[in-house]
PDB file of C-alpha atoms in Angstrom:
ATOM      1  CA  SER A   1      13.008 139.884  48.701  1.00 87.00           C
ATOM      2  CA  GLN A   2      12.034 140.973  52.070  1.00 88.00           C
ATOM      3  CA  THR A   3      11.689 144.480  53.117  1.00 92.00           C
ATOM      4  CA  ILE A   4      11.071 146.019  57.153  1.00 96.00           C
ATOM      5  CA  HIS A   5      11.079 150.050  58.106  1.00 95.00           C
ATOM      6  CA  GLN A   6      10.813 151.758  60.203  1.00 95.00           C
ATOM      7  CA  TRP A   7       9.798 155.084  61.103  1.00 91.00           C
ATOM      8  CA  PRO A   8      11.511 157.645  62.437  1.00 92.00           C
ATOM      9  CA  ALA A   9      14.566 157.337  62.339  1.00 93.00           C
ATOM     10  CA  THR A  10      15.156 160.321  65.541  1.00 95.00           C
ATOM     11  CA  LEU A  11      12.011 161.426  67.286  1.00 96.00           C
ATOM     12  CA  VAL A  12      12.974 163.654  70.596  1.00 97.00           C
ATOM     13  CA  GLN A  13      10.128 163.966  72.368  1.00 96.00           C
ATOM     14  CA  PRO A  14       9.719 166.115  76.339  1.00 97.00           C
ATOM     15  CA  VAL A  15       9.075 163.647  79.809  1.00 97.00           C
ATOM     16  CA  GLY A  16       5.517 162.658  79.811  1.00 96.00           C
ATOM     17  CA  SER A  17       4.005 162.493  76.204  1.00 97.00           C
ATOM     18  CA  PRO A  18       3.112 160.018  74.009  1.00 96.00           C
ATOM     19  CA  LEU A  19       4.579 157.870  71.968  1.00 96.00           C
ATOM     20  CA  SER A  20       3.988 155.439  68.287  1.00 96.00           C
ATOM     21  CA  LEU A  21       7.034 153.988  66.725  1.00 96.00           C
ATOM     22  CA  GLU A  22       6.200 152.318  63.483  1.00 96.00           C
ATOM     23  CA  CYS A  23       7.456 149.285  62.319  1.00 97.00           C
ATOM     24  CA  THR A  24       6.484 147.761  58.874  1.00 97.00           C
ATOM     25  CA  VAL A  25       7.194 144.074  57.069  1.00 97.00           C
ATOM     26  CA  GLU A  26       7.068 144.190  52.971  1.00 95.00           C
ATOM     27  CA  GLY A  27       7.240 139.965  51.506  1.00 94.00           C
ATOM     28  CA  THR A  28       5.983 138.237  53.525  1.00 92.00           C
ATOM     29  CA  SER A  29       2.957 136.978  55.277  1.00 91.00           C
ATOM     30  CA  ASN A  30       2.340 136.086  58.976  1.00 93.00           C
ATOM     31  CA  PRO A  31       6.196 137.354  60.296  1.00 95.00           C
ATOM     32  CA  ASN A  32       6.690 136.956  63.456  1.00 95.00           C
ATOM     33  CA  LEU A  33       7.704 140.430  64.682  1.00 96.00           C
ATOM     34  CA  TYR A  34       9.563 142.244  67.263  1.00 96.00           C
ATOM     35  CA  TRP A  35      10.266 144.765  69.271  1.00 96.00           C
ATOM     36  CA  TYR A  36      13.479 145.628  70.891  1.00 95.00           C
ATOM     37  CA  ARG A  37      14.975 148.450  72.487  1.00 94.00           C
ATOM     38  CA  GLN A  38      19.359 149.261  72.824  1.00 91.00           C
ATOM     39  CA  ALA A  39      20.329 151.153  76.077  1.00 80.00           C
ATOM     40  CA  ALA A  40      23.590 152.260  75.612  1.00 73.00           C
ATOM     41  CA  GLY A  41      26.581 150.144  75.426  1.00 70.00           C
ATOM     42  CA  ARG A  42      24.096 148.041  75.980  1.00 76.00           C
ATOM     43  CA  GLY A  43      22.656 144.606  74.070  1.00 85.00           C
ATOM     44  CA  LEU A  44      19.391 144.349  72.989  1.00 91.00           C
ATOM     45  CA  GLN A  45      16.548 143.826  75.370  1.00 91.00           C
ATOM     46  CA  LEU A  46      12.895 141.763  73.501  1.00 93.00           C
ATOM     47  CA  LEU A  47      10.407 144.077  74.417  1.00 94.00           C
ATOM     48  CA  PHE A  48       8.067 142.378  72.858  1.00 95.00           C
ATOM     49  CA  TYR A  49       6.491 139.471  70.345  1.00 94.00           C
ATOM     50  CA  SER A  50       3.941 138.940  68.186  1.00 95.00           C
ATOM     51  CA  VAL A  51       3.068 136.186  66.452  1.00 93.00           C
ATOM     52  CA  GLY A  52      -0.081 137.009  64.472  1.00 93.00           C
ATOM     53  CA  ILE A  53      -2.339 139.219  63.989  1.00 94.00           C
ATOM     54  CA  GLY A  54      -3.570 141.260  67.625  1.00 90.00           C
ATOM     55  CA  GLN A  55      -1.464 138.401  69.158  1.00 93.00           C
ATOM     56  CA  ILE A  56       1.392 140.896  72.005  1.00 94.00           C
ATOM     57  CA  SER A  57       3.952 138.661  74.178  1.00 92.00           C
ATOM     58  CA  SER A  58       5.684 141.622  76.398  1.00 89.00           C
ATOM     59  CA  GLU A  59       9.351 140.263  78.443  1.00 84.00           C
ATOM     60  CA  VAL A  60       9.292 143.098  80.361  1.00 78.00           C
ATOM     61  CA  PRO A  61       7.619 144.880  82.578  1.00 69.00           C
ATOM     62  CA  GLN A  62       7.817 148.154  81.239  1.00 77.00           C
ATOM     63  CA  ASN A  63       5.924 152.293  80.390  1.00 87.00           C
ATOM     64  CA  LEU A  64       4.866 151.181  77.321  1.00 93.00           C
ATOM     65  CA  SER A  65       3.180 149.136  74.742  1.00 95.00           C
ATOM     66  CA  ALA A  66       2.377 147.454  72.132  1.00 96.00           C
ATOM     67  CA  SER A  67      -0.152 146.947  68.622  1.00 96.00           C
ATOM     68  CA  ARG A  68       0.042 144.627  65.900  1.00 97.00           C
ATOM     69  CA  PRO A  69      -3.422 145.683  63.438  1.00 95.00           C
ATOM     70  CA  GLN A  70      -3.000 144.278  60.509  1.00 95.00           C
ATOM     71  CA  ASP A  71      -0.501 141.130  59.878  1.00 95.00           C
ATOM     72  CA  ARG A  72       2.370 142.874  58.910  1.00 96.00           C
ATOM     73  CA  GLN A  73       2.166 145.756  60.678  1.00 96.00           C
ATOM     74  CA  PHE A  74       3.584 146.484  64.756  1.00 97.00           C
ATOM     75  CA  ILE A  75       3.195 149.649  66.815  1.00 97.00           C
ATOM     76  CA  LEU A  76       4.797 150.005  69.210  1.00 96.00           C
ATOM     77  CA  SER A  77       3.453 152.920  71.971  1.00 96.00           C
ATOM     78  CA  SER A  78       3.905 154.518  75.281  1.00 95.00           C
ATOM     79  CA  LYS A  79       0.652 157.415  77.279  1.00 95.00           C
ATOM     80  CA  LYS A  80       3.151 158.884  78.385  1.00 95.00           C
ATOM     81  CA  LEU A  81       7.058 159.433  78.420  1.00 95.00           C
ATOM     82  CA  LEU A  82       9.503 158.846  81.201  1.00 94.00           C
ATOM     83  CA  LEU A  83      13.655 159.617  80.307  1.00 93.00           C
ATOM     84  CA  SER A  84      14.307 156.151  80.811  1.00 90.00           C
ATOM     85  CA  ASP A  85      12.642 155.431  77.324  1.00 92.00           C
ATOM     86  CA  SER A  86      15.127 157.099  76.068  1.00 92.00           C
ATOM     87  CA  GLY A  87      17.687 154.348  73.939  1.00 92.00           C
ATOM     88  CA  PHE A  88      17.276 153.189  70.536  1.00 94.00           C
ATOM     89  CA  TYR A  89      14.062 150.841  69.472  1.00 96.00           C
ATOM     90  CA  LEU A  90      14.365 147.927  66.507  1.00 96.00           C
ATOM     91  CA  CYS A  91      11.818 146.223  65.522  1.00 97.00           C
ATOM     92  CA  ALA A  92      13.000 142.546  63.663  1.00 97.00           C
ATOM     93  CA  TRP A  93      11.203 140.106  61.656  1.00 96.00           C
ATOM     94  CA  SER A  94      11.608 136.292  61.419  1.00 95.00           C
ATOM     95  CA  THR A  95       9.368 133.842  58.988  1.00 92.00           C
ATOM     96  CA  GLY A  96       8.235 132.358  62.830  1.00 82.00           C
ATOM     97  CA  ARG A  97       9.974 128.633  61.430  1.00 83.00           C
ATOM     98  CA  GLN A  98      12.636 126.727  63.068  1.00 81.00           C
ATOM     99  CA  LEU A  99      16.259 127.477  62.351  1.00 85.00           C
ATOM    100  CA  GLN A 100      15.948 131.161  60.794  1.00 89.00           C
ATOM    101  CA  PRO A 101      17.401 134.357  61.637  1.00 93.00           C
ATOM    102  CA  GLN A 102      15.348 136.859  62.700  1.00 95.00           C
ATOM    103  CA  HIS A 103      15.857 140.955  59.748  1.00 96.00           C
ATOM    104  CA  PHE A 104      15.991 144.500  61.833  1.00 97.00           C
ATOM    105  CA  GLY A 105      15.278 147.817  60.414  1.00 96.00           C
ATOM    106  CA  ASP A 106      17.114 150.446  60.536  1.00 95.00           C
ATOM    107  CA  GLY A 107      16.383 151.639  64.480  1.00 95.00           C
ATOM    108  CA  THR A 108      14.603 154.859  66.105  1.00 96.00           C
ATOM    109  CA  ARG A 109      16.565 156.783  68.087  1.00 95.00           C
ATOM    110  CA  LEU A 110      14.317 158.584  70.408  1.00 95.00           C
ATOM    111  CA  SER A 111      15.749 160.726  73.570  1.00 95.00           C
ATOM    112  CA  ILE A 112      13.981 161.918  75.928  1.00 95.00           C
ATOM    113  CA  LEU A 113      14.041 165.764  77.877  1.00 93.00           C
TER     114      LEU A 113
ATOM    115  CA  ASP B   1      20.786 135.908  84.293  1.00 69.00           C
ATOM    116  CA  GLN B   2      22.653 136.797  81.448  1.00 82.00           C
ATOM    117  CA  GLN B   3      22.564 133.822  79.657  1.00 93.00           C
ATOM    118  CA  VAL B   4      24.465 134.581  76.510  1.00 95.00           C
ATOM    119  CA  LYS B   5      27.732 136.496  77.252  1.00 95.00           C
ATOM    120  CA  GLN B   6      30.366 138.069  75.568  1.00 95.00           C
ATOM    121  CA  ASN B   7      33.122 138.573  77.602  1.00 91.00           C
ATOM    122  CA  SER B   8      35.573 140.653  75.973  1.00 94.00           C
ATOM    123  CA  PRO B   9      34.317 144.058  74.966  1.00 94.00           C
ATOM    124  CA  SER B  10      36.407 145.006  72.517  1.00 96.00           C
ATOM    125  CA  LEU B  11      38.502 143.743  69.856  1.00 97.00           C
ATOM    126  CA  SER B  12      41.632 145.192  67.839  1.00 98.00           C
ATOM    127  CA  VAL B  13      43.286 143.864  65.148  1.00 98.00           C
ATOM    128  CA  GLN B  14      45.600 144.613  62.122  1.00 98.00           C
ATOM    129  CA  GLU B  15      44.181 144.074  58.982  1.00 98.00           C
ATOM    130  CA  GLY B  16      44.601 140.301  57.190  1.00 97.00           C
ATOM    131  CA  ARG B  17      45.272 139.201  60.696  1.00 98.00           C
ATOM    132  CA  ILE B  18      42.310 137.040  61.581  1.00 98.00           C
ATOM    133  CA  SER B  19      39.741 138.345  63.946  1.00 98.00           C
ATOM    134  CA  ILE B  20      38.272 135.505  67.190  1.00 98.00           C
ATOM    135  CA  LEU B  21      34.952 137.360  68.580  1.00 98.00           C
ATOM    136  CA  ASN B  22      33.780 134.520  71.498  1.00 98.00           C
ATOM    137  CA  CYS B  23      30.207 133.914  73.313  1.00 98.00           C
ATOM    138  CA  ASP B  24      29.311 131.430  75.964  1.00 98.00           C
ATOM    139  CA  TYR B  25      25.864 130.256  77.104  1.00 97.00           C
ATOM    140  CA  THR B  26      24.675 128.696  79.818  1.00 96.00           C
ATOM    141  CA  ASN B  27      21.247 127.438  78.998  1.00 94.00           C
ATOM    142  CA  SER B  28      21.806 123.998  77.999  1.00 93.00           C
ATOM    143  CA  MET B  29      18.284 124.019  75.276  1.00 93.00           C
ATOM    144  CA  PHE B  30      19.967 126.571  73.103  1.00 94.00           C
ATOM    145  CA  ASP B  31      20.584 124.545  69.397  1.00 93.00           C
ATOM    146  CA  TYR B  32      19.786 127.739  67.220  1.00 95.00           C
ATOM    147  CA  PHE B  33      23.293 130.566  67.747  1.00 97.00           C
ATOM    148  CA  LEU B  34      23.699 133.267  65.321  1.00 97.00           C
ATOM    149  CA  TRP B  35      26.207 136.009  64.568  1.00 98.00           C
ATOM    150  CA  TYR B  36      24.691 140.145  63.719  1.00 98.00           C
ATOM    151  CA  LYS B  37      27.350 142.746  63.243  1.00 97.00           C
ATOM    152  CA  LYS B  38      25.836 145.791  64.008  1.00 95.00           C
ATOM    153  CA  TYR B  39      27.290 149.482  63.088  1.00 94.00           C
ATOM    154  CA  PRO B  40      26.268 152.417  64.178  1.00 88.00           C
ATOM    155  CA  ALA B  41      22.808 153.659  64.291  1.00 85.00           C
ATOM    156  CA  GLU B  42      21.867 151.164  62.035  1.00 90.00           C
ATOM    157  CA  GLY B  43      19.810 148.023  63.062  1.00 94.00           C
ATOM    158  CA  PRO B  44      21.242 144.450  63.177  1.00 96.00           C
ATOM    159  CA  THR B  45      23.192 142.887  59.729  1.00 96.00           C
ATOM    160  CA  PHE B  46      22.395 138.928  59.826  1.00 96.00           C
ATOM    161  CA  LEU B  47      26.056 137.094  58.968  1.00 97.00           C
ATOM    162  CA  ILE B  48      26.160 133.789  59.815  1.00 97.00           C
ATOM    163  CA  SER B  49      24.085 131.571  61.747  1.00 96.00           C
ATOM    164  CA  ILE B  50      25.286 127.239  63.485  1.00 96.00           C
ATOM    165  CA  SER B  51      22.209 124.447  64.572  1.00 95.00           C
ATOM    166  CA  SER B  52      23.231 122.900  67.345  1.00 94.00           C
ATOM    167  CA  ILE B  53      23.515 119.917  65.153  1.00 94.00           C
ATOM    168  CA  LYS B  54      26.730 121.045  63.830  1.00 96.00           C
ATOM    169  CA  ASP B  55      30.017 122.446  65.575  1.00 96.00           C
ATOM    170  CA  LYS B  56      31.602 124.199  62.053  1.00 98.00           C
ATOM    171  CA  ASN B  57      29.310 126.155  60.126  1.00 98.00           C
ATOM    172  CA  GLU B  58      31.512 129.135  57.106  1.00 98.00           C
ATOM    173  CA  ASP B  59      31.002 131.534  54.680  1.00 97.00           C
ATOM    174  CA  GLY B  60      32.637 133.333  52.849  1.00 97.00           C
ATOM    175  CA  ARG B  61      35.621 135.128  55.368  1.00 98.00           C
ATOM    176  CA  PHE B  62      33.533 133.829  58.095  1.00 98.00           C
ATOM    177  CA  THR B  63      32.973 130.600  60.386  1.00 98.00           C
ATOM    178  CA  VAL B  64      31.397 130.097  62.616  1.00 98.00           C
ATOM    179  CA  PHE B  65      32.879 126.975  66.050  1.00 98.00           C
ATOM    180  CA  LEU B  66      30.557 125.430  67.893  1.00 98.00           C
ATOM    181  CA  ASN B  67      32.076 123.561  71.343  1.00 97.00           C
ATOM    182  CA  LYS B  68      28.277 121.916  72.688  1.00 96.00           C
ATOM    183  CA  SER B  69      30.312 120.500  75.877  1.00 96.00           C
ATOM    184  CA  ALA B  70      31.852 123.777  76.754  1.00 97.00           C
ATOM    185  CA  LYS B  71      28.496 125.630  75.990  1.00 97.00           C
ATOM    186  CA  HIS B  72      29.985 128.522  73.319  1.00 98.00           C
ATOM    187  CA  LEU B  73      31.089 129.305  70.272  1.00 97.00           C
ATOM    188  CA  SER B  74      33.358 131.853  68.628  1.00 98.00           C
ATOM    189  CA  LEU B  75      33.345 133.776  65.168  1.00 98.00           C
ATOM    190  CA  HIS B  76      36.731 133.422  63.263  1.00 98.00           C
ATOM    191  CA  ILE B  77      36.445 136.182  60.157  1.00 98.00           C
ATOM    192  CA  VAL B  78      39.640 135.373  57.417  1.00 98.00           C
ATOM    193  CA  PRO B  79      41.223 138.288  56.853  1.00 98.00           C
ATOM    194  CA  SER B  80      40.146 141.015  58.196  1.00 98.00           C
ATOM    195  CA  GLN B  81      38.699 143.939  56.630  1.00 98.00           C
ATOM    196  CA  PRO B  82      39.211 147.505  57.949  1.00 97.00           C
ATOM    197  CA  GLY B  83      34.616 147.513  56.076  1.00 96.00           C
ATOM    198  CA  ASP B  84      34.298 144.835  59.738  1.00 98.00           C
ATOM    199  CA  SER B  85      34.945 147.256  62.360  1.00 98.00           C
ATOM    200  CA  ALA B  86      31.775 147.016  63.669  1.00 97.00           C
ATOM    201  CA  VAL B  87      29.717 146.017  67.309  1.00 96.00           C
ATOM    202  CA  TYR B  88      29.268 141.690  66.908  1.00 97.00           C
ATOM    203  CA  PHE B  89      26.404 140.186  68.033  1.00 97.00           C
ATOM    204  CA  CYS B  90      26.284 136.733  69.805  1.00 97.00           C
ATOM    205  CA  ALA B  91      22.360 135.426  69.588  1.00 96.00           C
ATOM    206  CA  ALA B  92      20.647 132.680  71.169  1.00 95.00           C
ATOM    207  CA  SER B  93      17.783 130.388  70.541  1.00 93.00           C
ATOM    208  CA  ALA B  94      15.419 127.084  72.423  1.00 91.00           C
ATOM    209  CA  ARG B  95      13.585 124.632  69.786  1.00 81.00           C
ATOM    210  CA  GLU B  96      10.904 124.928  72.215  1.00 74.00           C
ATOM    211  CA  THR B  97      10.953 128.779  72.356  1.00 75.00           C
ATOM    212  CA  SER B  98       7.666 130.776  71.969  1.00 74.00           C
ATOM    213  CA  GLY B  99       7.616 132.543  68.309  1.00 76.00           C
ATOM    214  CA  SER B 100      11.303 132.011  68.616  1.00 81.00           C
ATOM    215  CA  ARG B 101      12.772 133.958  70.507  1.00 89.00           C
ATOM    216  CA  LEU B 102      16.231 135.484  70.402  1.00 92.00           C
ATOM    217  CA  THR B 103      18.826 135.797  73.578  1.00 93.00           C
ATOM    218  CA  PHE B 104      21.936 138.187  73.209  1.00 94.00           C
ATOM    219  CA  GLY B 105      25.191 139.243  74.080  1.00 94.00           C
ATOM    220  CA  GLU B 106      25.732 142.253  74.914  1.00 93.00           C
ATOM    221  CA  GLY B 107      28.046 142.594  72.167  1.00 95.00           C
ATOM    222  CA  THR B 108      32.140 143.208  70.990  1.00 97.00           C
ATOM    223  CA  GLN B 109      33.711 145.894  69.436  1.00 97.00           C
ATOM    224  CA  LEU B 110      35.759 145.038  67.457  1.00 98.00           C
ATOM    225  CA  THR B 111      37.917 147.317  65.811  1.00 98.00           C
ATOM    226  CA  VAL B 112      40.404 146.252  62.187  1.00 98.00           C
ATOM    227  CA  ASN B 113      43.103 148.784  62.206  1.00 96.00           C
ATOM    228  CA  PRO B 114      44.634 149.942  58.313  1.00 93.00           C
TER     229      PRO B 114
END
């Protein structure tokens, strides 16, 4: 069966520090991969998605970037964190086929001080 | 532009009764609709979905209804249980959308009281 792993579960970082969140998927090949952010009391905002290695699409302009160095690895990064980057970050995967759901990891709670 | 809307931020229901969660959408290109359940500090869990060629899909206690003319879908939970207390998100996608992206509503907090 397929599983998705995200780490760390929680992270406290100072303003201006770099960020690297990692997500890996097991049990499937060539998945679509996604990064979302959920601000407090809000819905899920899609940040990036990838349909293959090295292919990254950005949904909103921001202080973050994403990379997909391997088929089942998706990384969310920032060179200098802002206070507004605080939130709950979620990674998800799907098969990429039509009418298939996305499946989410357990998320990373990022607090910027 | 909020293409998927959940107008009720919260819903409280008695155990054993029916819970009805509602969702409206504006994009007529949406053809696949999903419901997710989310507990605090966890990722959303996929519950049930429906494609636009159907108007009802049932899975155990969960049934999703789709009214395309009204651009409205609903999730029925019968009977409701205290463990159903969570935030429920509806989501939608369009066949032609690159990357099979989903658009999410802002969620409804369901509380099932014992």
